Coordinates of N, CA, C and O in Angstrom, one line a residue:
X84 N 3.2 -90.7 52.4 CA 4.6 -90.5 52.1 C 5.6 -90.4 52.9 O 5.1 -90.3 54.4
X85 N 7.0 -90.7 53.0 CA 7.7 -90.9 53.7 C 9.1 -89.8 53.3 O 9.3 -89.8 52.3
X86 N 9.6 -89.1 54.7 CA 10.9 -88.1 54.1 C 12.0 -89.0 53.6 O 12.4 -90.0 54.6
X87 N 12.7 -88.5 52.7 CA 14.1 -89.3 52.1 C 15.0 -88.3 52.5 O 16.2 -88.7 52.5
X88 N 14.9 -86.9 52.5 CA 15.8 -86.0 52.8 C 15.5 -84.6 53.2 O 14.5 -84.5 52.8
X89 N 16.2 -84.2 54.2 CA 15.7 -82.7 55.0 C 17.0 -82.3 54.6 O 18.3 -82.3 55.5
X90 N 17.0 -80.7 54.3 CA 18.4 -80.3 54.3 C 18.2 -78.6 54.0 O 17.0 -78.4 53.6
X91 N 19.1 -77.8 54.7 CA 18.9 -76.2 54.3 C 19.4 -76.2 53.1 O 19.3 -74.6 52.8
X92 N 20.2 -76.8 52.4 CA 20.9 -76.4 51.3 C 20.1 -76.6 50.0 O 19.8 -77.6 49.6
X93 N 19.8 -75.8 49.4 CA 18.5 -75.6 48.0 C 19.3 -76.5 46.8 O 18.6 -76.9 46.3
X94 N 21.0 -76.5 46.6 CA 21.3 -77.0 45.5 C 21.3 -78.5 46.2 O 21.5 -79.3 45.4
X95 N 21.4 -79.4 47.2 CA 21.1 -80.5 47.8 C 20.0 -81.1 47.3 O 19.6 -81.9 46.9
X96 N 18.6 -79.9 47.3 CA 17.3 -80.3 47.2 C 17.3 -80.6 45.8 O 16.7 -81.4 45.2
X97 N 17.7 -80.0 45.1 CA 17.6 -79.6 43.5 C 18.5 -80.8 42.5 O 17.9 -81.4 41.9
X98 N 19.4 -80.8 43.5 CA 20.3 -82.3 42.7 C 19.7 -83.8 43.4 O 19.3 -84.4 42.8
X99 N 19.1 -84.0 44.5 CA 18.5 -84.6 44.6 C 16.9 -85.2 44.0 O 16.6 -86.5 43.9
X100 N 16.6 -84.1 43.4 CA 15.1 -84.3 42.6 C 15.8 -84.4 41.6 O 15.1 -85.6 41.0
X101 N 17.0 -84.1 40.8 CA 17.2 -84.6 39.5 C 17.8 -86.0 39.8 O 17.1 -86.9 38.7
X102 N 18.2 -86.6 41.0 CA 18.7 -87.8 40.9 C 17.3 -89.0 40.8 O 17.5 -89.9 40.3
X103 N 16.6 -88.9 41.8 CA 15.3 -89.3 41.9 C 14.7 -89.4 40.9 O 14.0 -90.4 40.1
X104 N 14.4 -88.1 39.9 CA 14.0 -88.2 38.5 C 14.6 -89.3 37.7 O 13.8 -89.9 36.8
X105 N 15.5 -89.1 37.8 CA 16.4 -90.0 36.8 C 15.9 -91.4 37.4 O 16.0 -92.4 36.2
X106 N 15.6 -92.0 38.3 CA 15.5 -93.2 38.6 C 13.8 -93.2 38.7 O 13.1 -94.4 39.2
X107 N 13.1 -92.6 38.1 CA 11.7 -92.9 37.4 C 10.9 -92.8 39.1 O 10.0 -93.8 39.6
X108 N 11.7 -92.0 39.9 CA 11.2 -92.2 41.5 C 10.0 -90.7 41.7 O 11.1 -89.8 41.5
X109 N 9.0 -90.9 41.8 CA 8.5 -89.6 42.0 C 8.6 -88.9 43.2 O 8.4 -89.7 44.4
X110 N 8.9 -87.6 43.2 CA 9.2 -87.1 44.8 C 8.6 -85.4 44.5 O 8.2 -84.9 43.8
X111 N 8.5 -85.0 46.1 CA 7.6 -83.9 46.1 C 8.4 -83.4 46.7 O 8.8 -83.8 48.3
X112 N 8.6 -82.0 46.9 CA 9.2 -80.9 47.8 C 8.4 -80.3 49.0 O 7.4 -80.1 48.4
X113 N 8.7 -80.4 50.4 CA 7.9 -79.6 51.1 C 8.6 -79.1 51.8 O 9.9 -78.5 51.7
X114 N 8.0 -77.9 52.3 CA 8.3 -76.6 53.1 C 9.4 -75.4 52.1 O 10.2 -74.8 52.6
X115 N 8.9 -75.8 50.8 CA 9.7 -74.8 49.9 C 9.5 -73.4 50.4 O 10.2 -72.4 49.7
X116 N 8.0 -72.8 50.4 CA 7.4 -71.1 50.7 C 8.2 -71.1 51.9 O 7.4 -70.2 52.5
X117 N 8.6 -72.0 53.2 CA 8.9 -71.5 54.3 C 9.9 -70.3 54.5 O 10.0 -69.5 55.3
X118 N 10.9 -69.8 53.2 CA 11.6 -68.5 53.3 C 10.9 -67.3 53.6 O 11.3 -66.5 53.9
X119 N 9.6 -67.5 52.9 CA 8.9 -66.2 53.3 C 8.8 -65.9 54.4 O 8.9 -65.0 55.2
X120 N 8.7 -67.0 55.7 CA 8.6 -66.6 56.8 C 9.9 -66.8 57.8 O 9.9 -66.1 58.6
X121 N 10.9 -67.3 57.3 CA 12.1 -66.8 58.0 C 13.0 -65.9 57.4 O 13.9 -65.7 57.7
X122 N 12.8 -65.3 56.5 CA 13.1 -64.3 56.0 C 14.6 -64.6 55.1 O 15.3 -64.3 54.9
X123 N 14.2 -65.5 54.0 CA 15.5 -66.3 53.7 C 16.8 -66.3 54.3 O 17.9 -66.2 53.5
X124 N 16.9 -66.7 55.9 CA 18.2 -66.9 56.1 C 18.4 -68.4 55.9 O 19.7 -68.7 56.5
X125 N 17.8 -69.0 55.8 CA 17.9 -70.7 55.5 C 18.0 -71.3 56.9 O 18.7 -72.6 56.7
X126 N 17.4 -71.1 57.5 CA 17.3 -72.2 58.9 C 16.8 -73.0 59.1 O 16.4 -74.2 59.5
X127 N 15.6 -73.1 58.2 CA 14.2 -73.9 58.2 C 14.7 -74.6 57.2 O 14.6 -74.5 56.0
X128 N 14.9 -76.2 57.1 CA 15.3 -77.1 56.8 C 14.1 -77.6 55.4 O 12.4 -77.4 55.7
X129 N 14.1 -78.0 54.3 CA 13.3 -78.2 53.1 C 13.3 -80.0 53.1 O 14.3 -80.6 53.7
X130 N 12.3 -80.6 52.7 CA 11.9 -82.0 52.4 C 11.8 -82.4 51.6 O 11.1 -81.4 50.3
X131 N 12.3 -83.4 51.3 CA 11.8 -84.0 50.5 C 11.1 -85.7 50.1 O 11.5 -85.9 51.3
X132 N 9.6 -85.8 50.2 CA 9.3 -86.7 50.3 C 8.8 -87.9 49.0 O 8.9 -87.1 47.8
X133 N 8.5 -89.1 49.1 CA 8.2 -89.8 48.4 C 7.5 -91.0 48.8 O 7.0 -91.0 49.9
X134 N 6.7 -91.5 47.7 CA 5.5 -92.4 48.4 C 6.6 -93.7 49.2 O 7.2 -93.9 48.8
X135 N 5.6 -94.4 50.0 CA 5.8 -94.6 50.9 C 6.7 -96.3 49.9 O 8.0 -96.5 50.9
X136 N 6.2 -96.7 49.2 CA 6.9 -98.0 48.6 C 8.0 -97.8 47.7 O 8.8 -98.8 47.7
X137 N 8.8 -96.4 47.7 CA 9.7 -96.0 47.1 C 10.9 -95.8 47.8 O 11.9 -95.1 47.7
X138 N 10.4 -95.4 49.6 CA 11.3 -94.8 50.4 C 12.6 -95.5 50.6 O 13.6 -94.7 50.4
X139 N 12.2 -96.6 50.2 CA 13.8 -97.6 50.9 C 15.0 -97.4 49.2 O 15.9 -96.8 49.4
X140 N 13.9 -97.6 48.3 CA 14.9 -97.3 47.3 C 15.7 -95.9 46.9 O 16.7 -95.6 46.7
X141 N 14.8 -94.8 47.3 CA 15.2 -93.5 47.1 C 16.0 -93.1 48.1 O 17.2 -92.3 47.8
X142 N 16.6 -94.0 48.8 CA 17.0 -93.2 50.3 C 18.2 -94.0 49.8 O 19.3 -93.4 49.9
X143 N 18.5 -95.1 49.2 CA 19.6 -95.9 48.7 C 19.9 -95.4 47.7 O 21.0 -94.6 47.5
X144 N 19.7 -94.7 46.7 CA 19.9 -93.6 45.8 C 20.4 -92.2 46.1 O 21.9 -92.3 45.7
X145 N 20.3 -91.9 47.0 CA 20.5 -90.6 47.5 C 22.2 -91.1 48.4 O 23.0 -90.2 48.1
X146 N 21.7 -92.2 49.3 CA 22.9 -92.5 50.2 C 23.8 -92.9 49.1 O 25.1 -92.4 49.5
X147 N 23.8 -93.9 48.3 CA 24.9 -94.0 47.1 C 25.8 -92.9 46.7 O 27.1 -93.3 46.5
X148 N 24.8 -91.9 46.3 CA 25.7 -90.3 45.6 C 26.1 -89.5 46.6 O 26.4 -88.7 46.7
X149 N 26.0 -89.9 48.2 CA 26.5 -89.0 48.9 C 25.9 -88.4 49.7 O 26.5 -87.1 49.8
X150 N 24.3 -88.1 49.1 CA 23.6 -86.7 49.7 C 22.8 -87.8 50.8 O 22.2 -88.7 50.8
X151 N 23.4 -86.9 52.1 CA 22.9 -87.3 53.4 C 21.8 -86.0 53.9 O 21.9 -85.2 53.7
X152 N 21.2 -86.1 54.8 CA 20.6 -85.0 55.5 C 21.7 -84.3 56.3 O 22.5 -84.5 56.7
X153 N 21.2 -83.0 56.7 CA 22.0 -81.9 57.3 C 22.0 -82.6 58.7 O 21.4 -81.4 59.6
X154 N 22.4 -83.0 59.4 CA 22.3 -83.3 60.6 C 21.0 -83.8 61.1 O 20.7 -83.7 62.6
X155 N 20.0 -83.8 60.7 CA 18.5 -84.2 60.9 C 18.3 -85.6 60.5 O 18.6 -86.3 60.0
X156 N 17.7 -86.3 61.5 CA 17.0 -88.1 61.1 C 15.7 -87.8 60.3 O 14.6 -87.0 60.8
X157 N 15.7 -88.6 59.3 CA 14.4 -88.7 58.5 C 13.5 -88.6 59.5 O 13.1 -89.5 60.2
X158 N 12.0 -87.8 59.2 CA 11.2 -87.9 60.2 C 11.3 -87.6 61.2 O 9.7 -87.5 61.8
X159 N 12.1 -87.2 61.5 CA 12.0 -86.3 63.0 C 11.9 -84.3 62.8 O 12.0 -84.2 62.0
X160 N 11.2 -83.7 63.8 CA 10.8 -82.5 63.8 C 11.9 -81.4 64.3 O 12.8 -82.0 64.9

């Protein structure tokens, strides 16, 4: 799986998931439950992962609609 979006904005995550579903790209959210550890402050980013074969298409869909990472490079910690 490859990361296509990393953000601390839950609305971006929800919007991206809907967009990817609309394009029939299966996506998985990671780090959703990290808010338990961070105390819901919103400092730990969530990630959207897709299959390796769909990563380029997924990134293109998100980029075309203005969804980008919040200052993070995909795949970087």
